[in-house]
């Protein structure tokens, strides 16, 4: 159970406080409700590039990291298709430094040309390091536009192409800031050995005078129902053939979300899972196999992927995956199999609660999707899933007309 | 109302008191070394079974890691599937890890399920079967993973670095090739297990909710079997510093080059270790480090660059690691050496050193947060026969060390001719 208190400042900033007396560290998590899905299609990668610029100095403080490191703190951030999340951990005595730093960059950035120029290069190197100069690195750059035709999930957080990052201008940066980096578009969670009163005082001192911004109305293109099987085959200089099958699934707030998640666990969580046992160990067709869900806020993807062993044809490999899908669609899974994946959820939740930072992040995520208290209902939401439900979801989504298949073949 | 001065930083304190959770050092009934840290509010426990069975003890490449990977894949009484099912059913996690010095089997579980899962762990440790079938599957899949890794410039650089800084055939630096996988013999693995996975060569570390029940469950499972007396420490191979060298692996079409620069270094047992840790932090050990500030934040050559000191039982090494755009590989190298040279020629400005000191103390505080982190802190010193006083001395050194002392260390340890340089990609 994660207890918390919540209040909202006049400018619309939501603040959540979780008290954990056991730790000398405070986690300060500031989430902005903006992600790659909010970008223009001709300017992809912008939310993420912007995240980098948030470290390039703010209106009153030339350098973000230095003063934080000076008080023994550390920080990082990440951008997804849905959100941008900034987090700090520091000794609790020095908590005010986090308020000072993060409120100043919410007030206004320094907007220096040097920072924009350098971070453009840094992000391009990140693009190369993680997507272009890695075996299989471009998979999601190929698979997303195959699976999504309208919804902005069709591009990756890093962006569609390097040129979009190269072309970003200071005017774009400023417009993006004013549109999205407002107190009413953010959720702050502070967790540690702290009192709500103290956090109230600090929040008012540092955030209260930041004016609220115009409410951002999100209206994204809906993804139409897929009706035909989609396939793409590419050749790349990689040592092993790989296959990716992405099926459309529900959104994160949909009632079927937990069932769909457990379906992926039954298929591939751990070495006793179905796909691993059958395809890696018994039939020896794949060197590795996985099934996972994207976990995105809007309608997401349920992906099955594997690397083929040398000498195994794509036809045989894919057929074997389809056989496993047939099986789970036909027969209701056993109680033990269901208990197993539910128990994993329970223990994972327990272990994750040992970190104040995890707790702070999870509270922020849940609040954004509706209610911070949902973090406390997660485990029971999974407990409620039944075997019939798993079967129903398998039959609903694991159909080839709902699937985008990427055949990633080695060129040599 | 007082106007808020946003230019002025709030008051802060340097961390002055770090609380170390107590570790209880004891043995199971049969004498197996058993240490535990009881703490945390969740009913969960992490149990490490640590063997002196890392790469250091292997006679041929890959034997230590293969034994470690295969130990879970079937026993005299259970198949590999039965073992993973037995553990998965209770939501527990059972992981194996092989390092240069040790091999560790770790169980994460809710305490209420410990009795259900521990029998499988016991089977795995005492009666692994190393069957031919499992061996073949492991070997084939490992070769596939290895081939994919060989496509990554960072992997090539790391591999070449280790073999370049250690003497030939040193177990820390064995330069693995595909043929080493192909030549793996199951008898070598079985022998390695017999020699190195004995209970008298094992220490158990439990952290989390370690109450009387947990201790007695562990004792029942592992404290009854007679063990032979602990064997004296196996032969040690020390590592001499080699003259610096340069190794380049060309990879056509590489968009980035991976760079590794480093050398053999003192380990935790050496008096210079603390000072070198501080010096390393200044150079490349945190986000605001000189390498990051120059090569990422000023030049934009890379997504990230860092440096570190790895302490091993019989050696240590220092390394700088980065991936940079191929077209700026040469420029990046020039800048890296420039920063290294400054460590030898200029005293660190007081303001910068104070920042690093505060940063390190804050990070140390964070590393002691909770029983699991503390367990790692304990083991990281215990392995060397050290105790928590290692950290107290570290704190003292951080607080007291001067730019002068660090400059002396810079001159002594950061001589360019001692550094080995690896580039994989395109120059």
mmCIF file of N, CA and C in Angstrom, chain A residues 29-90:
data_model
loop_
_atom_site.group_PDB
_atom_site.id
_atom_site.type_symbol
_atom_site.label_atom_id
_atom_site.label_comp_id
_atom_site.label_asym_id
_atom_site.label_seq_id
_atom_site.Cartn_x
_atom_site.Cartn_y
_atom_site.Cartn_z
ATOM 1 N N UNK A 29 9.826 13.775 -8.580
ATOM 2 C CA UNK A 29 9.491 13.352 -9.945
ATOM 3 C C UNK A 29 8.508 14.329 -10.582
ATOM 4 N N UNK A 30 8.920 14.906 -11.696
ATOM 5 C CA UNK A 30 8.073 15.885 -12.365
ATOM 6 C C UNK A 30 7.729 15.384 -13.764
ATOM 7 N N UNK A 31 6.441 15.122 -13.936
ATOM 8 C CA UNK A 31 5.981 14.555 -15.200
ATOM 9 C C UNK A 31 5.249 15.619 -16.004
ATOM 10 N N UNK A 32 5.576 15.730 -17.275
ATOM 11 C CA UNK A 32 4.838 16.616 -18.171
ATOM 12 C C UNK A 32 4.005 15.764 -19.122
ATOM 13 N N UNK A 33 2.774 16.191 -19.284
ATOM 14 C CA UNK A 33 1.835 15.439 -20.111
ATOM 15 C C UNK A 33 2.075 15.763 -21.591
ATOM 16 N N UNK A 34 3.229 15.380 -22.066
ATOM 17 C CA UNK A 34 3.535 15.593 -23.487
ATOM 18 C C UNK A 34 4.514 14.512 -23.938
ATOM 19 N N UNK A 35 4.251 13.961 -25.101
ATOM 20 C CA UNK A 35 5.126 12.913 -25.625
ATOM 21 C C UNK A 35 5.219 13.013 -27.133
ATOM 22 N N UNK A 36 5.857 12.026 -27.724
ATOM 23 C CA UNK A 36 6.069 12.059 -29.177
ATOM 24 C C UNK A 36 4.742 12.057 -29.946
ATOM 25 N N UNK A 37 3.671 11.541 -29.320
ATOM 26 C CA UNK A 37 2.390 11.518 -30.024
ATOM 27 C C UNK A 37 1.829 12.942 -30.240
ATOM 28 N N UNK A 38 2.362 13.916 -29.488
ATOM 29 C CA UNK A 38 1.878 15.291 -29.626
ATOM 30 C C UNK A 38 2.643 16.090 -30.682
ATOM 31 N N UNK A 39 3.559 15.425 -31.364
ATOM 32 C CA UNK A 39 4.363 16.123 -32.361
ATOM 33 C C UNK A 39 3.645 16.224 -33.706
ATOM 34 N N UNK A 40 4.132 17.167 -34.488
ATOM 35 C CA UNK A 40 3.676 17.288 -35.853
ATOM 36 C C UNK A 40 4.426 16.232 -36.683
ATOM 37 N N UNK A 41 3.739 15.692 -37.671
ATOM 38 C CA UNK A 41 4.377 14.621 -38.441
ATOM 39 C C UNK A 41 5.607 15.080 -39.219
ATOM 40 N N UNK A 42 5.699 16.383 -39.466
ATOM 41 C CA UNK A 42 6.878 16.869 -40.190
ATOM 42 C C UNK A 42 7.996 17.287 -39.232
ATOM 43 N N UNK A 43 7.736 17.146 -37.930
ATOM 44 C CA UNK A 43 8.737 17.537 -36.922
ATOM 45 C C UNK A 43 8.836 16.492 -35.825
ATOM 46 N N UNK A 44 9.058 15.251 -36.225
ATOM 47 C CA UNK A 44 9.075 14.194 -35.220
ATOM 48 C C UNK A 44 10.390 14.222 -34.440
ATOM 49 N N UNK A 45 10.373 13.584 -33.263
ATOM 50 C CA UNK A 45 11.572 13.553 -32.418
ATOM 51 C C UNK A 45 11.708 14.793 -31.560
ATOM 52 N N UNK A 46 10.726 15.692 -31.666
ATOM 53 C CA UNK A 46 10.859 16.980 -31.017
ATOM 54 C C UNK A 46 10.698 16.923 -29.496
ATOM 55 N N UNK A 47 9.733 16.147 -29.026
ATOM 56 C CA UNK A 47 9.516 16.048 -27.570
ATOM 57 C C UNK A 47 10.795 15.562 -26.895
ATOM 58 N N UNK A 48 11.441 14.607 -27.526
ATOM 59 C CA UNK A 48 12.669 14.050 -26.951
ATOM 60 C C UNK A 48 13.829 15.039 -27.039
ATOM 61 N N UNK A 49 13.965 15.684 -28.189
ATOM 62 C CA UNK A 49 15.007 16.715 -28.319
ATOM 63 C C UNK A 49 14.795 17.792 -27.248
ATOM 64 N N UNK A 50 13.543 18.131 -27.040
ATOM 65 C CA UNK A 50 13.222 19.145 -26.053
ATOM 66 C C UNK A 50 13.651 18.728 -24.648
ATOM 67 N N UNK A 51 13.461 17.451 -24.349
ATOM 68 C CA UNK A 51 13.883 16.935 -23.040
ATOM 69 C C UNK A 51 15.369 17.247 -22.827
ATOM 70 N N UNK A 52 16.174 17.068 -23.871
ATOM 71 C CA UNK A 52 17.603 17.386 -23.757
ATOM 72 C C UNK A 52 17.812 18.876 -23.455
ATOM 73 N N UNK A 53 17.010 19.703 -24.108
ATOM 74 C CA UNK A 53 17.194 21.149 -23.942
ATOM 75 C C UNK A 53 16.828 21.618 -22.535
ATOM 76 N N UNK A 54 16.021 20.827 -21.842
ATOM 77 C CA UNK A 54 15.632 21.185 -20.476
ATOM 78 C C UNK A 54 16.835 21.185 -19.529
ATOM 79 N N UNK A 55 17.962 20.618 -19.994
ATOM 80 C CA UNK A 55 19.166 20.595 -19.154
ATOM 81 C C UNK A 55 20.160 21.670 -19.584
ATOM 82 N N UNK A 56 19.760 22.503 -20.528
ATOM 83 C CA UNK A 56 20.682 23.491 -21.081
ATOM 84 C C UNK A 56 20.625 24.842 -20.386
ATOM 85 N N UNK A 57 20.161 24.878 -19.159
ATOM 86 C CA UNK A 57 20.109 26.133 -18.425
ATOM 87 C C UNK A 57 18.718 26.756 -18.480
ATOM 88 N N UNK A 58 18.320 27.383 -17.371
ATOM 89 C CA UNK A 58 17.002 28.014 -17.326
ATOM 90 C C UNK A 58 17.196 29.524 -17.114
ATOM 91 N N UNK A 59 16.105 30.235 -17.032
ATOM 92 C CA UNK A 59 16.178 31.688 -17.083
ATOM 93 C C UNK A 59 17.079 32.312 -15.999
ATOM 94 N N UNK A 60 17.065 31.719 -14.795
ATOM 95 C CA UNK A 60 17.889 32.277 -13.715
ATOM 96 C C UNK A 60 19.095 31.419 -13.334
ATOM 97 N N UNK A 61 19.137 30.206 -13.868
ATOM 98 C CA UNK A 61 20.190 29.274 -13.446
ATOM 99 C C UNK A 61 20.899 28.740 -14.697
ATOM 100 N N UNK A 62 22.151 29.125 -14.899
ATOM 101 C CA UNK A 62 22.818 28.798 -16.165
ATOM 102 C C UNK A 62 23.019 27.301 -16.401
ATOM 103 N N UNK A 63 23.151 26.521 -15.329
ATOM 104 C CA UNK A 63 23.421 25.106 -15.507
ATOM 105 C C UNK A 63 22.551 24.314 -14.542
ATOM 106 N N UNK A 64 21.856 23.307 -15.058
ATOM 107 C CA UNK A 64 20.944 22.546 -14.222
ATOM 108 C C UNK A 64 21.681 21.529 -13.346
ATOM 109 N N UNK A 65 22.600 20.806 -13.955
ATOM 110 C CA UNK A 65 23.209 19.663 -13.259
ATOM 111 C C UNK A 65 24.155 20.062 -12.137
ATOM 112 N N UNK A 66 24.945 21.101 -12.404
ATOM 113 C CA UNK A 66 25.998 21.447 -11.460
ATOM 114 C C UNK A 66 25.499 21.692 -10.034
ATOM 115 N N UNK A 67 24.497 22.590 -9.857
ATOM 116 C CA UNK A 67 24.038 22.847 -8.483
ATOM 117 C C UNK A 67 23.437 21.607 -7.818
ATOM 118 N N UNK A 68 22.881 20.721 -8.632
ATOM 119 C CA UNK A 68 22.286 19.512 -8.068
ATOM 120 C C UNK A 68 23.371 18.551 -7.587
ATOM 121 N N UNK A 69 24.402 18.388 -8.416
ATOM 122 C CA UNK A 69 25.508 17.506 -8.025
ATOM 123 C C UNK A 69 26.206 18.060 -6.794
ATOM 124 N N UNK A 70 26.244 19.365 -6.700
ATOM 125 C CA UNK A 70 26.897 20.015 -5.571
ATOM 126 C C UNK A 70 26.207 19.695 -4.244
ATOM 127 N N UNK A 71 24.920 19.372 -4.284
ATOM 128 C CA UNK A 71 24.232 19.019 -3.034
ATOM 129 C C UNK A 71 24.053 17.505 -2.923
ATOM 130 N N UNK A 72 24.807 16.745 -3.725
ATOM 131 C CA UNK A 72 24.791 15.284 -3.605
ATOM 132 C C UNK A 72 23.657 14.611 -4.343
ATOM 133 N N UNK A 73 23.029 15.326 -5.269
ATOM 134 C CA UNK A 73 21.886 14.753 -5.977
ATOM 135 C C UNK A 73 22.241 14.254 -7.354
ATOM 136 N N UNK A 74 21.306 13.566 -7.955
ATOM 137 C CA UNK A 74 21.493 13.080 -9.303
ATOM 138 C C UNK A 74 20.141 13.088 -10.003
ATOM 139 N N UNK A 75 20.152 13.140 -11.330
ATOM 140 C CA UNK A 75 18.863 13.244 -12.020
ATOM 141 C C UNK A 75 18.950 12.643 -13.404
ATOM 142 N N UNK A 76 17.781 12.421 -13.977
ATOM 143 C CA UNK A 76 17.716 12.019 -15.372
ATOM 144 C C UNK A 76 16.304 12.271 -15.870
ATOM 145 N N UNK A 77 16.030 11.869 -17.094
ATOM 146 C CA UNK A 77 14.713 12.090 -17.673
ATOM 147 C C UNK A 77 14.519 11.095 -18.806
ATOM 148 N N UNK A 78 13.273 10.874 -19.163
ATOM 149 C CA UNK A 78 13.031 10.077 -20.361
ATOM 150 C C UNK A 78 11.763 10.547 -21.047
ATOM 151 N N UNK A 79 11.717 10.302 -22.338
ATOM 152 C CA UNK A 79 10.561 10.669 -23.132
ATOM 153 C C UNK A 79 9.988 9.407 -23.745
ATOM 154 N N UNK A 80 8.686 9.282 -23.759
ATOM 155 C CA UNK A 80 8.053 8.161 -24.452
ATOM 156 C C UNK A 80 7.096 8.744 -25.475
ATOM 157 N N UNK A 81 6.347 7.877 -26.120
ATOM 158 C CA UNK A 81 5.353 8.386 -27.065
ATOM 159 C C UNK A 81 4.257 9.163 -26.336
ATOM 160 N N UNK A 82 4.100 8.913 -25.031
ATOM 161 C CA UNK A 82 3.014 9.532 -24.278
ATOM 162 C C UNK A 82 3.447 10.654 -23.333
ATOM 163 N N UNK A 83 4.579 10.501 -22.685
ATOM 164 C CA UNK A 83 4.945 11.441 -21.618
ATOM 165 C C UNK A 83 6.419 11.853 -21.672
ATOM 166 N N UNK A 84 6.726 12.917 -20.911
ATOM 167 C CA UNK A 84 8.122 13.269 -20.663
ATOM 168 C C UNK A 84 8.268 13.356 -19.149
ATOM 169 N N UNK A 85 9.224 12.631 -18.611
ATOM 170 C CA UNK A 85 9.335 12.510 -17.164
ATOM 171 C C UNK A 85 10.741 12.857 -16.677
ATOM 172 N N UNK A 86 10.805 13.767 -15.716
ATOM 173 C CA UNK A 86 12.081 14.240 -15.166
ATOM 174 C C UNK A 86 12.163 13.810 -13.698
ATOM 175 N N UNK A 87 13.297 13.282 -13.296
ATOM 176 C CA UNK A 87 13.369 12.853 -11.892
ATOM 177 C C UNK A 87 14.720 13.154 -11.262
ATOM 178 N N UNK A 88 14.634 13.405 -9.964
ATOM 179 C CA UNK A 88 15.809 13.751 -9.164
ATOM 180 C C UNK A 88 15.785 12.895 -7.909
ATOM 181 N N UNK A 89 16.945 12.408 -7.483
ATOM 182 C CA UNK A 89 17.038 11.873 -6.121
ATOM 183 C C UNK A 89 18.151 12.645 -5.421
ATOM 184 N N UNK A 90 17.918 12.955 -4.154
ATOM 185 C CA UNK A 90 18.932 13.707 -3.412
ATOM 186 C C UNK A 90 18.750 13.502 -1.914
#
